[in-house]
Amino acid sequence: MGKRKENSTNMLNEKSIMECDLTYAVCKVGGRWKLLILCKLENGKLRFSEIRRLIPKITERMLTLQLRELEKDGLVKRTVYAEVPPRVDYELTPIAIELIPIWSKLSDWGARHKKLVK
Amino acid sequence: MGKRKENSTNMLNEKSIMECDLTYAVCKVGGRWKLLILCKLENGKLRFSEIRRLIPKITERMLTLQLRELEKDGLVKRTVYAEVPPRVDYELTPIAIELIPIWSKLSDWGARHKKLVK
DNA sequence: TATGGTACTAACAATTTTGTAAGTAATGGG
DNA sequence: CCCATTACTTACAAAATTGTTAGTACCATA
């Protein structure tokens, strides 16, 4: 989330791995807090501070970083209102909305897997 | 993949985040090479060296680590044959096989997303 | 004039993941 | 005896992610 080295082996490997559409897709939502954030937005727009309240353990820094990446990747849309105190809200983009039915299947799988290991 | 600190904030956050079944599910396949490995196994058993050949940039160390985690998480089954030189093969478990249809949807989404950003 | 609310940013430190390089064991074949 | 093969392990180093702390700007209100 900081800057990455342009030509580290790590970076080069990542690039080549991302040719796999599946790996690519998972990487897009792979940040620590990203799925949690996206889930909160499933029911509509939320302000920065609202998301923060819904995810108690996230810090402002992390929330900002993850939102910025999601925005850069076209998964959330950020809207700034010219007010004081500032108001900014976030919402899912159409391509992110397409993920929802897949998430729900994955989530069911997750629940099944959890039971299995217990 | 090395050992983790038991009570770092990082670790505690991860634990709390994993309560979300979706986040949990994604984490299970979240390692750098995991999905690639699982995909190779979709068509049946493979030996260590075969996987290695199919994923040219992975190192033996990384392949071992990722396979070990997948095994620990019940996604692959490891079979050791008492031969010399050693022979070991890996295959998907039933719960991993349940993921396949979901992967294919996700993979399609990944492909659509890629086009969108280009 | 001081305070408070909102949505951040910057500098730094801790933690975790990933990669590098060099081994290991067992045994069959030359 | 020496080498090749296979599936690893170990010690270490580099890179990436995550977390901590302390700011910032703006204006309305007390």
PDB file of C-alpha atoms (C1' of nucleotides) in Angstrom:
ATOM      1  CA  MET A   1       0.000   0.000   0.000  1.00  0.00           C
ATOM      2  CA  GLY A   2       3.019   2.120   0.234  1.00  0.00           C
ATOM      3  CA  LYS A   3       4.935   2.401  -2.994  1.00  0.00           C
ATOM      4  CA  ARG A   4       6.302  -0.771  -4.489  1.00  0.00           C
ATOM      5  CA  LYS A   5       9.643  -1.391  -6.107  1.00  0.00           C
ATOM      6  CA  GLU A   6       9.255  -1.402  -9.826  1.00  0.00           C
ATOM      7  CA  ASN A   7      11.504  -4.338 -10.575  1.00  0.00           C
ATOM      8  CA  SER A   8      11.717  -6.504  -7.535  1.00  0.00           C
ATOM      9  CA  THR A   9      11.250 -10.211  -8.131  1.00  0.00           C
ATOM     10  CA  ASN A  10       8.189  -9.888  -5.982  1.00  0.00           C
ATOM     11  CA  MET A  11       6.689  -7.280  -8.271  1.00  0.00           C
ATOM     12  CA  LEU A  12       7.574  -9.156 -11.431  1.00  0.00           C
ATOM     13  CA  ASN A  13       6.072 -12.336 -10.052  1.00  0.00           C
ATOM     14  CA  GLU A  14       2.919 -10.488  -9.169  1.00  0.00           C
ATOM     15  CA  LYS A  15       2.610  -9.166 -12.673  1.00  0.00           C
ATOM     16  CA  SER A  16       2.979 -12.567 -14.243  1.00  0.00           C
ATOM     17  CA  ILE A  17       0.569 -14.146 -11.776  1.00  0.00           C
ATOM     18  CA  MET A  18      -2.065 -11.572 -12.542  1.00  0.00           C
ATOM     19  CA  GLU A  19      -2.389 -12.928 -16.028  1.00  0.00           C
ATOM     20  CA  CYS A  20      -4.614 -15.521 -14.433  1.00  0.00           C
ATOM     21  CA  ASP A  21      -8.022 -13.835 -14.342  1.00  0.00           C
ATOM     22  CA  LEU A  22      -8.943 -15.618 -11.161  1.00  0.00           C
ATOM     23  CA  THR A  23      -5.843 -14.572  -9.283  1.00  0.00           C
ATOM     24  CA  TYR A  24      -6.374 -11.090 -10.641  1.00  0.00           C
ATOM     25  CA  ALA A  25      -9.941 -10.986  -9.366  1.00  0.00           C
ATOM     26  CA  VAL A  26      -8.984 -12.151  -5.911  1.00  0.00           C
ATOM     27  CA  CYS A  27      -6.154  -9.645  -5.710  1.00  0.00           C
ATOM     28  CA  LYS A  28      -8.553  -6.792  -6.373  1.00  0.00           C
ATOM     29  CA  VAL A  29     -10.314  -7.489  -3.121  1.00  0.00           C
ATOM     30  CA  GLY A  30      -7.320  -8.932  -1.326  1.00  0.00           C
ATOM     31  CA  GLY A  31      -6.447  -6.075   1.026  1.00  0.00           C
ATOM     32  CA  ARG A  32      -6.987  -6.718   4.694  1.00  0.00           C
ATOM     33  CA  TRP A  33     -10.160  -4.632   5.051  1.00  0.00           C
ATOM     34  CA  LYS A  34     -11.441  -4.431   1.518  1.00  0.00           C
ATOM     35  CA  LEU A  35     -14.177  -7.040   1.577  1.00  0.00           C
ATOM     36  CA  LEU A  36     -15.450  -5.759   4.877  1.00  0.00           C
ATOM     37  CA  ILE A  37     -15.713  -2.282   3.425  1.00  0.00           C
ATOM     38  CA  LEU A  38     -17.376  -3.465   0.260  1.00  0.00           C
ATOM     39  CA  CYS A  39     -19.926  -5.464   2.255  1.00  0.00           C
ATOM     40  CA  LYS A  40     -20.886  -2.408   4.247  1.00  0.00           C
ATOM     41  CA  LEU A  41     -21.517  -0.564   1.011  1.00  0.00           C
ATOM     42  CA  GLU A  42     -23.801  -3.265  -0.341  1.00  0.00           C
ATOM     43  CA  ASN A  43     -26.873  -1.413   0.844  1.00  0.00           C
ATOM     44  CA  GLY A  44     -25.905   1.966  -0.497  1.00  0.00           C
ATOM     45  CA  LYS A  45     -23.737   5.010   0.020  1.00  0.00           C
ATOM     46  CA  LEU A  46     -21.910   5.618   3.238  1.00  0.00           C
ATOM     47  CA  ARG A  47     -19.792   8.447   4.532  1.00  0.00           C
ATOM     48  CA  PHE A  48     -16.212   7.921   5.587  1.00  0.00           C
ATOM     49  CA  SER A  49     -17.150   8.260   9.230  1.00  0.00           C
ATOM     50  CA  GLU A  50     -20.010   5.831   8.895  1.00  0.00           C
ATOM     51  CA  ILE A  51     -17.799   3.114   7.473  1.00  0.00           C
ATOM     52  CA  ARG A  52     -15.361   3.810  10.243  1.00  0.00           C
ATOM     53  CA  ARG A  53     -18.045   3.295  12.827  1.00  0.00           C
ATOM     54  CA  LEU A  54     -19.194   0.074  11.200  1.00  0.00           C
ATOM     55  CA  ILE A  55     -15.685  -1.376  11.292  1.00  0.00           C
ATOM     56  CA  PRO A  56     -14.503  -0.485  14.770  1.00  0.00           C
ATOM     57  CA  LYS A  57     -10.972  -1.828  14.584  1.00  0.00           C
ATOM     58  CA  ILE A  58      -9.915  -0.133  11.392  1.00  0.00           C
ATOM     59  CA  THR A  59      -7.780   2.976  11.712  1.00  0.00           C
ATOM     60  CA  GLU A  60      -8.396   6.097   9.682  1.00  0.00           C
ATOM     61  CA  ARG A  61      -5.182   5.514   7.817  1.00  0.00           C
ATOM     62  CA  MET A  62      -6.102   1.983   6.805  1.00  0.00           C
ATOM     63  CA  LEU A  63      -9.594   2.990   5.845  1.00  0.00           C
ATOM     64  CA  THR A  64      -8.221   5.739   3.649  1.00  0.00           C
ATOM     65  CA  LEU A  65      -5.657   3.478   2.007  1.00  0.00           C
ATOM     66  CA  GLN A  66      -8.112   0.715   1.259  1.00  0.00           C
ATOM     67  CA  LEU A  67     -10.738   3.108  -0.056  1.00  0.00           C
ATOM     68  CA  ARG A  68      -8.164   4.754  -2.286  1.00  0.00           C
ATOM     69  CA  GLU A  69      -7.190   1.437  -3.815  1.00  0.00           C
ATOM     70  CA  LEU A  70     -10.763   0.392  -4.278  1.00  0.00           C
ATOM     71  CA  GLU A  71     -11.391   3.696  -5.999  1.00  0.00           C
ATOM     72  CA  LYS A  72      -8.329   3.336  -8.194  1.00  0.00           C
ATOM     73  CA  ASP A  73      -9.510  -0.144  -9.155  1.00  0.00           C
ATOM     74  CA  GLY A  74     -12.932   1.141 -10.028  1.00  0.00           C
ATOM     75  CA  LEU A  75     -14.779  -0.701  -7.291  1.00  0.00           C
ATOM     76  CA  VAL A  76     -16.005   2.282  -5.343  1.00  0.00           C
ATOM     77  CA  LYS A  77     -16.979   5.777  -6.369  1.00  0.00           C
ATOM     78  CA  ARG A  78     -15.961   8.652  -4.166  1.00  0.00           C
ATOM     79  CA  THR A  79     -18.023  11.814  -4.004  1.00  0.00           C
ATOM     80  CA  VAL A  80     -16.794  14.939  -2.260  1.00  0.00           C
ATOM     81  CA  TYR A  81     -19.229  17.650  -1.217  1.00  0.00           C
ATOM     82  CA  ALA A  82     -17.899  21.171  -0.895  1.00  0.00           C
ATOM     83  CA  GLU A  83     -18.976  21.659   2.679  1.00  0.00           C
ATOM     84  CA  VAL A  84     -17.429  22.383   6.016  1.00  0.00           C
ATOM     85  CA  PRO A  85     -16.904  20.190   7.885  1.00  0.00           C
ATOM     86  CA  PRO A  86     -16.043  18.035   4.896  1.00  0.00           C
ATOM     87  CA  ARG A  87     -18.424  15.402   3.647  1.00  0.00           C
ATOM     88  CA  VAL A  88     -17.376  12.522   1.418  1.00  0.00           C
ATOM     89  CA  ASP A  89     -19.285   9.458   0.518  1.00  0.00           C
ATOM     90  CA  TYR A  90     -18.532   6.157  -1.062  1.00  0.00           C
ATOM     91  CA  GLU A  91     -20.631   3.751  -3.082  1.00  0.00           C
ATOM     92  CA  LEU A  92     -20.153   0.586  -5.103  1.00  0.00           C
ATOM     93  CA  THR A  93     -19.643   0.906  -8.846  1.00  0.00           C
ATOM     94  CA  PRO A  94     -21.580  -1.279 -11.297  1.00  0.00           C
ATOM     95  CA  ILE A  95     -18.694  -3.697 -11.730  1.00  0.00           C
ATOM     96  CA  ALA A  96     -18.459  -4.076  -7.968  1.00  0.00           C
ATOM     97  CA  ILE A  97     -22.181  -4.748  -7.784  1.00  0.00           C
ATOM     98  CA  GLU A  98     -21.658  -7.613 -10.199  1.00  0.00           C
ATOM     99  CA  LEU A  99     -19.544  -9.246  -7.531  1.00  0.00           C
ATOM    100  CA  ILE A 100     -22.317  -9.463  -4.985  1.00  0.00           C
ATOM    101  CA  PRO A 101     -23.894 -12.747  -6.113  1.00  0.00           C
ATOM    102  CA  ILE A 102     -20.446 -14.323  -6.294  1.00  0.00           C
ATOM    103  CA  TRP A 103     -19.617 -13.106  -2.803  1.00  0.00           C
ATOM    104  CA  SER A 104     -22.674 -14.702  -1.405  1.00  0.00           C
ATOM    105  CA  LYS A 105     -21.681 -18.072  -2.821  1.00  0.00           C
ATOM    106  CA  LEU A 106     -18.170 -17.666  -1.539  1.00  0.00           C
ATOM    107  CA  SER A 107     -19.461 -16.632   1.817  1.00  0.00           C
ATOM    108  CA  ASP A 108     -21.589 -19.782   2.019  1.00  0.00           C
ATOM    109  CA  TRP A 109     -18.547 -21.805   1.121  1.00  0.00           C
ATOM    110  CA  GLY A 110     -16.603 -20.057   3.858  1.00  0.00           C
ATOM    111  CA  ALA A 111     -19.256 -20.968   6.391  1.00  0.00           C
ATOM    112  CA  ARG A 112     -19.241 -24.600   5.275  1.00  0.00           C
ATOM    113  CA  HIS A 113     -15.474 -24.730   5.446  1.00  0.00           C
ATOM    114  CA  LYS A 114     -15.462 -23.292   8.943  1.00  0.00           C
ATOM    115  CA  LYS A 115     -17.767 -26.017  10.180  1.00  0.00           C
ATOM    116  CA  LEU A 116     -15.622 -28.632   8.553  1.00  0.00           C
ATOM    117  CA  VAL A 117     -12.442 -27.636  10.346  1.00  0.00           C
ATOM    118  CA  LYS A 118     -14.035 -27.303  13.756  1.00  0.00           C
TER     119      LYS A 118
ATOM    120  CA  MET B   1       3.977 -18.134   6.264  1.00  0.00           C
ATOM    121  CA  GLY B   2       6.680 -17.952   8.765  1.00  0.00           C
ATOM    122  CA  LYS B   3       5.480 -17.935  12.345  1.00  0.00           C
ATOM    123  CA  ARG B   4       3.291 -15.098  13.422  1.00  0.00           C
ATOM    124  CA  LYS B   5       3.238 -13.166  16.677  1.00  0.00           C
ATOM    125  CA  GLU B   6       0.418 -14.406  18.777  1.00  0.00           C
ATOM    126  CA  ASN B   7      -0.807 -11.080  20.065  1.00  0.00           C
ATOM    127  CA  SER B   8       0.199  -8.407  17.629  1.00  0.00           C
ATOM    128  CA  THR B   9      -2.510  -5.966  16.646  1.00  0.00           C
ATOM    129  CA  ASN B  10      -2.131  -7.352  13.178  1.00  0.00           C
ATOM    130  CA  MET B  11      -2.921 -10.857  14.344  1.00  0.00           C
ATOM    131  CA  LEU B  12      -5.823  -9.775  16.530  1.00  0.00           C
ATOM    132  CA  ASN B  13      -7.310  -7.779  13.691  1.00  0.00           C
ATOM    133  CA  GLU B  14      -7.002 -10.731  11.400  1.00  0.00           C
ATOM    134  CA  LYS B  15      -8.837 -12.924  13.855  1.00  0.00           C
ATOM    135  CA  SER B  16     -11.706 -10.510  14.220  1.00  0.00           C
ATOM    136  CA  ILE B  17     -11.934  -9.962  10.483  1.00  0.00           C
ATOM    137  CA  MET B  18     -12.149 -13.659   9.835  1.00  0.00           C
ATOM    138  CA  GLU B  19     -15.502 -13.747  11.537  1.00  0.00           C
ATOM    139  CA  CYS B  20     -16.828 -12.544   8.224  1.00  0.00           C
ATOM    140  CA  ASP B  21     -17.324 -15.735   6.233  1.00  0.00           C
ATOM    141  CA  LEU B  22     -16.505 -13.981   3.011  1.00  0.00           C
ATOM    142  CA  THR B  23     -13.234 -12.542   4.226  1.00  0.00           C
ATOM    143  CA  TYR B  24     -12.448 -15.927   5.720  1.00  0.00           C
ATOM    144  CA  ALA B  25     -13.065 -17.669   2.406  1.00  0.00           C
ATOM    145  CA  VAL B  26     -10.882 -15.274   0.476  1.00  0.00           C
ATOM    146  CA  CYS B  27      -8.092 -15.568   3.012  1.00  0.00           C
ATOM    147  CA  LYS B  28      -7.992 -19.329   2.569  1.00  0.00           C
ATOM    148  CA  VAL B  29      -6.876 -18.883  -1.005  1.00  0.00           C
ATOM    149  CA  GLY B  30      -5.141 -15.566  -0.470  1.00  0.00           C
ATOM    150  CA  GLY B  31      -1.494 -16.623  -0.632  1.00  0.00           C
ATOM    151  CA  ARG B  32       0.486 -15.442  -3.597  1.00  0.00           C
ATOM    152  CA  TRP B  33       0.536 -18.747  -5.460  1.00  0.00           C
ATOM    153  CA  LYS B  34      -2.383 -20.612  -3.999  1.00  0.00           C
ATOM    154  CA  LEU B  35      -4.996 -20.123  -6.672  1.00  0.00           C
ATOM    155  CA  LEU B  36      -2.514 -20.931  -9.373  1.00  0.00           C
ATOM    156  CA  ILE B  37      -1.678 -24.173  -7.639  1.00  0.00           C
ATOM    157  CA  LEU B  38      -5.298 -25.072  -7.063  1.00  0.00           C
ATOM    158  CA  CYS B  39      -6.120 -24.404 -10.708  1.00  0.00           C
ATOM    159  CA  LYS B  40      -3.419 -26.780 -11.851  1.00  0.00           C
ATOM    160  CA  LEU B  41      -4.922 -29.448  -9.654  1.00  0.00           C
ATOM    161  CA  GLU B  42      -8.395 -29.024 -11.114  1.00  0.00           C
ATOM    162  CA  ASN B  43      -7.843 -31.860 -13.542  1.00  0.00           C
ATOM    163  CA  GLY B  44      -6.457 -34.319 -11.050  1.00  0.00           C
ATOM    164  CA  LYS B  45      -3.446 -35.315  -9.026  1.00  0.00           C
ATOM    165  CA  LEU B  46      -0.031 -33.875  -9.670  1.00  0.00           C
ATOM    166  CA  ARG B  47       3.381 -34.517  -8.245  1.00  0.00           C
ATOM    167  CA  PHE B  48       5.388 -31.790  -6.568  1.00  0.00           C
ATOM    168  CA  SER B  49       7.735 -31.573  -9.497  1.00  0.00           C
ATOM    169  CA  GLU B  50       4.880 -31.404 -11.984  1.00  0.00           C
ATOM    170  CA  ILE B  51       3.307 -28.425 -10.265  1.00  0.00           C
ATOM    171  CA  ARG B  52       6.696 -26.816 -10.158  1.00  0.00           C
ATOM    172  CA  ARG B  53       7.075 -27.224 -13.894  1.00  0.00           C
ATOM    173  CA  LEU B  54       3.602 -25.835 -14.533  1.00  0.00           C
ATOM    174  CA  ILE B  55       4.368 -22.700 -12.533  1.00  0.00           C
ATOM    175  CA  PRO B  56       7.833 -21.783 -13.729  1.00  0.00           C
ATOM    176  CA  LYS B  57       8.477 -18.776 -11.510  1.00  0.00           C
ATOM    177  CA  ILE B  58       7.646 -20.368  -8.198  1.00  0.00           C
ATOM    178  CA  THR B  59      10.549 -21.480  -6.039  1.00  0.00           C
ATOM    179  CA  GLU B  60      10.616 -24.805  -4.280  1.00  0.00           C
ATOM    180  CA  ARG B  61      10.384 -23.049  -0.968  1.00  0.00           C
ATOM    181  CA  MET B  62       7.268 -21.121  -1.934  1.00  0.00           C
ATOM    182  CA  LEU B  63       5.642 -24.142  -3.467  1.00  0.00           C
ATOM    183  CA  THR B  64       6.258 -26.113  -0.292  1.00  0.00           C
ATOM    184  CA  LEU B  65       4.937 -23.353   1.934  1.00  0.00           C
ATOM    185  CA  GLN B  66       1.793 -22.804  -0.055  1.00  0.00           C
ATOM    186  CA  LEU B  67       1.081 -26.505  -0.364  1.00  0.00           C
ATOM    187  CA  ARG B  68       1.546 -26.947   3.367  1.00  0.00           C
ATOM    188  CA  GLU B  69      -0.971 -24.238   4.117  1.00  0.00           C
ATOM    189  CA  LEU B  70      -3.432 -25.591   1.626  1.00  0.00           C
ATOM    190  CA  GLU B  71      -3.053 -28.965   3.230  1.00  0.00           C
ATOM    191  CA  LYS B  72      -3.467 -27.581   6.731  1.00  0.00           C
ATOM    192  CA  ASP B  73      -6.617 -25.802   5.559  1.00  0.00           C
ATOM    193  CA  GLY B  74      -8.003 -28.973   4.082  1.00  0.00           C
ATOM    194  CA  LEU B  75      -7.918 -27.827   0.483  1.00  0.00           C
ATOM    195  CA  VAL B  76      -5.393 -30.315  -0.835  1.00  0.00           C
ATOM    196  CA  LYS B  77      -4.563 -33.847   0.135  1.00  0.00           C
ATOM    197  CA  ARG B  78      -0.954 -34.912   0.205  1.00  0.00           C
ATOM    198  CA  THR B  79       0.059 -38.483  -0.472  1.00  0.00           C
ATOM    199  CA  VAL B  80       3.569 -39.746   0.117  1.00  0.00           C
ATOM    200  CA  TYR B  81       4.783 -42.927  -1.529  1.00  0.00           C
ATOM    201  CA  ALA B  82       7.544 -44.832   0.201  1.00  0.00           C
ATOM    202  CA  GLU B  83       9.899 -44.805  -2.757  1.00  0.00           C
ATOM    203  CA  VAL B  84      13.329 -43.559  -3.587  1.00  0.00           C
ATOM    204  CA  PRO B  85      13.660 -41.040  -5.035  1.00  0.00           C
ATOM    205  CA  PRO B  86      10.671 -39.724  -3.137  1.00  0.00           C
ATOM    206  CA  ARG B  87       7.286 -39.373  -4.761  1.00  0.00           C
ATOM    207  CA  VAL B  88       4.546 -37.168  -3.364  1.00  0.00           C
ATOM    208  CA  ASP B  89       1.351 -36.106  -4.980  1.00  0.00           C
ATOM    209  CA  TYR B  90      -1.300 -33.569  -4.322  1.00  0.00           C
ATOM    210  CA  GLU B  91      -4.984 -33.438  -5.145  1.00  0.00           C
ATOM    211  CA  LEU B  92      -7.986 -31.281  -4.359  1.00  0.00           C
ATOM    212  CA  THR B  93     -10.215 -32.249  -1.455  1.00  0.00           C
ATOM    213  CA  PRO B  94     -14.008 -32.321  -1.816  1.00  0.00           C
ATOM    214  CA  ILE B  95     -14.423 -28.938  -0.166  1.00  0.00           C
ATOM    215  CA  ALA B  96     -11.896 -27.463  -2.584  1.00  0.00           C
ATOM    216  CA  ILE B  97     -13.766 -28.990  -5.491  1.00  0.00           C
ATOM    217  CA  GLU B  98     -16.857 -27.139  -4.333  1.00  0.00           C
ATOM    218  CA  LEU B  99     -14.993 -23.944  -5.051  1.00  0.00           C
ATOM    219  CA  ILE B 100     -14.533 -24.631  -8.726  1.00  0.00           C
ATOM    220  CA  PRO B 101     -17.859 -23.277 -10.010  1.00  0.00           C
ATOM    221  CA  ILE B 102     -17.382 -20.161  -7.906  1.00  0.00           C
ATOM    222  CA  TRP B 103     -13.880 -19.676  -9.278  1.00  0.00           C
ATOM    223  CA  SER B 104     -15.132 -19.774 -12.774  1.00  0.00           C
ATOM    224  CA  LYS B 105     -17.594 -16.974 -12.072  1.00  0.00           C
ATOM    225  CA  LEU B 106     -14.930 -14.968 -10.345  1.00  0.00           C
ATOM    226  CA  SER B 107     -12.558 -15.558 -13.181  1.00  0.00           C
ATOM    227  CA  ASP B 108     -15.109 -14.250 -15.659  1.00  0.00           C
ATOM    228  CA  TRP B 109     -15.576 -11.208 -13.505  1.00  0.00           C
ATOM    229  CA  GLY B 110     -11.812 -10.717 -13.461  1.00  0.00           C
ATOM    230  CA  ALA B 111     -11.716 -10.811 -17.229  1.00  0.00           C
ATOM    231  CA  ARG B 112     -14.529  -8.280 -17.490  1.00  0.00           C
ATOM    232  CA  HIS B 113     -12.838  -6.011 -15.000  1.00  0.00           C
ATOM    233  CA  LYS B 114      -9.569  -6.155 -16.880  1.00  0.00           C
ATOM    234  CA  LYS B 115     -11.237  -4.999 -20.067  1.00  0.00           C
ATOM    235  CA  LEU B 116     -12.935  -2.200 -18.223  1.00  0.00           C
ATOM    236  CA  VAL B 117      -9.732  -0.688 -16.905  1.00  0.00           C
ATOM    237  CA  LYS B 118      -7.861  -0.924 -20.164  1.00  0.00           C
TER     238      LYS B 118
ATOM    239  C1'  DT C   1     -10.633  33.455  20.979  1.00  0.00           C
ATOM    240  C1'  DA C   2     -10.886  28.657  21.817  1.00  0.00           C
ATOM    241  C1'  DT C   3     -13.157  24.327  20.580  1.00  0.00           C
ATOM    242  C1'  DG C   4     -15.161  20.830  17.782  1.00  0.00           C
ATOM    243  C1'  DG C   5     -16.268  18.102  13.845  1.00  0.00           C
ATOM    244  C1'  DT C   6     -14.805  15.780   9.335  1.00  0.00           C
ATOM    245  C1'  DA C   7     -11.828  13.603   6.314  1.00  0.00           C
ATOM    246  C1'  DC C   8      -7.969  13.163   5.669  1.00  0.00           C
ATOM    247  C1'  DT C   9      -1.947  13.099   5.342  1.00  0.00           C
ATOM    248  C1'  DA C  10       2.898  12.318   6.828  1.00  0.00           C
ATOM    249  C1'  DA C  11       6.649  10.149   9.283  1.00  0.00           C
ATOM    250  C1'  DC C  12       7.828   6.297  11.294  1.00  0.00           C
ATOM    251  C1'  DA C  13       7.859   1.500  13.315  1.00  0.00           C
ATOM    252  C1'  DA C  14       6.276  -3.268  13.686  1.00  0.00           C
ATOM    253  C1'  DT C  15       4.835  -7.291  11.476  1.00  0.00           C
ATOM    254  C1'  DT C  16       4.280 -10.385   7.832  1.00  0.00           C
ATOM    255  C1'  DT C  17       5.144 -12.250   3.356  1.00  0.00           C
ATOM    256  C1'  DT C  18       8.148 -13.397  -0.205  1.00  0.00           C
ATOM    257  C1'  DG C  19      12.585 -14.540  -2.279  1.00  0.00           C
ATOM    258  C1'  DT C  20      17.798 -16.407  -2.255  1.00  0.00           C
ATOM    259  C1'  DA C  21      21.081 -19.602  -1.582  1.00  0.00           C
ATOM    260  C1'  DA C  22      22.622 -23.531   0.127  1.00  0.00           C
ATOM    261  C1'  DG C  23      21.936 -27.617   2.179  1.00  0.00           C
ATOM    262  C1'  DT C  24      19.631 -32.821   3.401  1.00  0.00           C
ATOM    263  C1'  DA C  25      18.283 -37.976   2.987  1.00  0.00           C
ATOM    264  C1'  DA C  26      17.778 -42.145   0.644  1.00  0.00           C
ATOM    265  C1'  DT C  27      18.989 -45.283  -3.000  1.00  0.00           C
ATOM    266  C1'  DG C  28      19.799 -47.069  -7.704  1.00  0.00           C
ATOM    267  C1'  DG C  29      23.019 -46.948 -11.584  1.00  0.00           C
ATOM    268  C1'  DG C  30      27.693 -46.487 -13.588  1.00  0.00           C
TER     269       DG C  30
ATOM    270  C1'  DC D   1      32.681 -44.800  -4.511  1.00  0.00           C
ATOM    271  C1'  DC D   2      30.443 -40.973  -7.002  1.00  0.00           C
ATOM    272  C1'  DC D   3      26.659 -39.016  -9.040  1.00  0.00           C
ATOM    273  C1'  DA D   4      21.858 -38.107 -10.126  1.00  0.00           C
ATOM    274  C1'  DT D   5      17.111 -37.675  -8.729  1.00  0.00           C
ATOM    275  C1'  DT D   6      13.156 -35.963  -5.799  1.00  0.00           C
ATOM    276  C1'  DA D   7      10.977 -33.467  -2.371  1.00  0.00           C
ATOM    277  C1'  DC D   8      11.959 -31.143   0.636  1.00  0.00           C
ATOM    278  C1'  DT D   9      14.497 -27.821   4.980  1.00  0.00           C
ATOM    279  C1'  DT D  10      17.217 -24.090   6.981  1.00  0.00           C
ATOM    280  C1'  DA D  11      19.116 -19.545   7.676  1.00  0.00           C
ATOM    281  C1'  DC D  12      18.956 -15.364   6.004  1.00  0.00           C
ATOM    282  C1'  DA D  13      17.578 -11.053   3.474  1.00  0.00           C
ATOM    283  C1'  DA D  14      14.473  -8.120   0.902  1.00  0.00           C
ATOM    284  C1'  DA D  15      10.103  -6.308   0.159  1.00  0.00           C
ATOM    285  C1'  DA D  16       5.423  -5.361   1.162  1.00  0.00           C
ATOM    286  C1'  DT D  17       1.670  -4.582   4.260  1.00  0.00           C
ATOM    287  C1'  DT D  18      -0.195  -2.999   8.416  1.00  0.00           C
ATOM    288  C1'  DG D  19      -0.334  -0.175  12.595  1.00  0.00           C
ATOM    289  C1'  DT D  20       0.950   4.175  15.718  1.00  0.00           C
ATOM    290  C1'  DT D  21       1.050   8.776  16.536  1.00  0.00           C
ATOM    291  C1'  DA D  22       0.650  13.201  15.523  1.00  0.00           C
ATOM    292  C1'  DG D  23      -0.527  16.399  12.716  1.00  0.00           C
ATOM    293  C1'  DT D  24      -3.583  19.477   8.741  1.00  0.00           C
ATOM    294  C1'  DA D  25      -7.540  22.666   6.839  1.00  0.00           C
ATOM    295  C1'  DC D  26     -11.811  24.568   7.095  1.00  0.00           C
ATOM    296  C1'  DC D  27     -15.560  27.099   9.222  1.00  0.00           C
ATOM    297  C1'  DA D  28     -19.452  27.247  12.656  1.00  0.00           C
ATOM    298  C1'  DT D  29     -20.528  27.707  17.219  1.00  0.00           C
ATOM    299  C1'  DA D  30     -19.866  28.804  22.251  1.00  0.00           C
TER     300       DA D  30
END
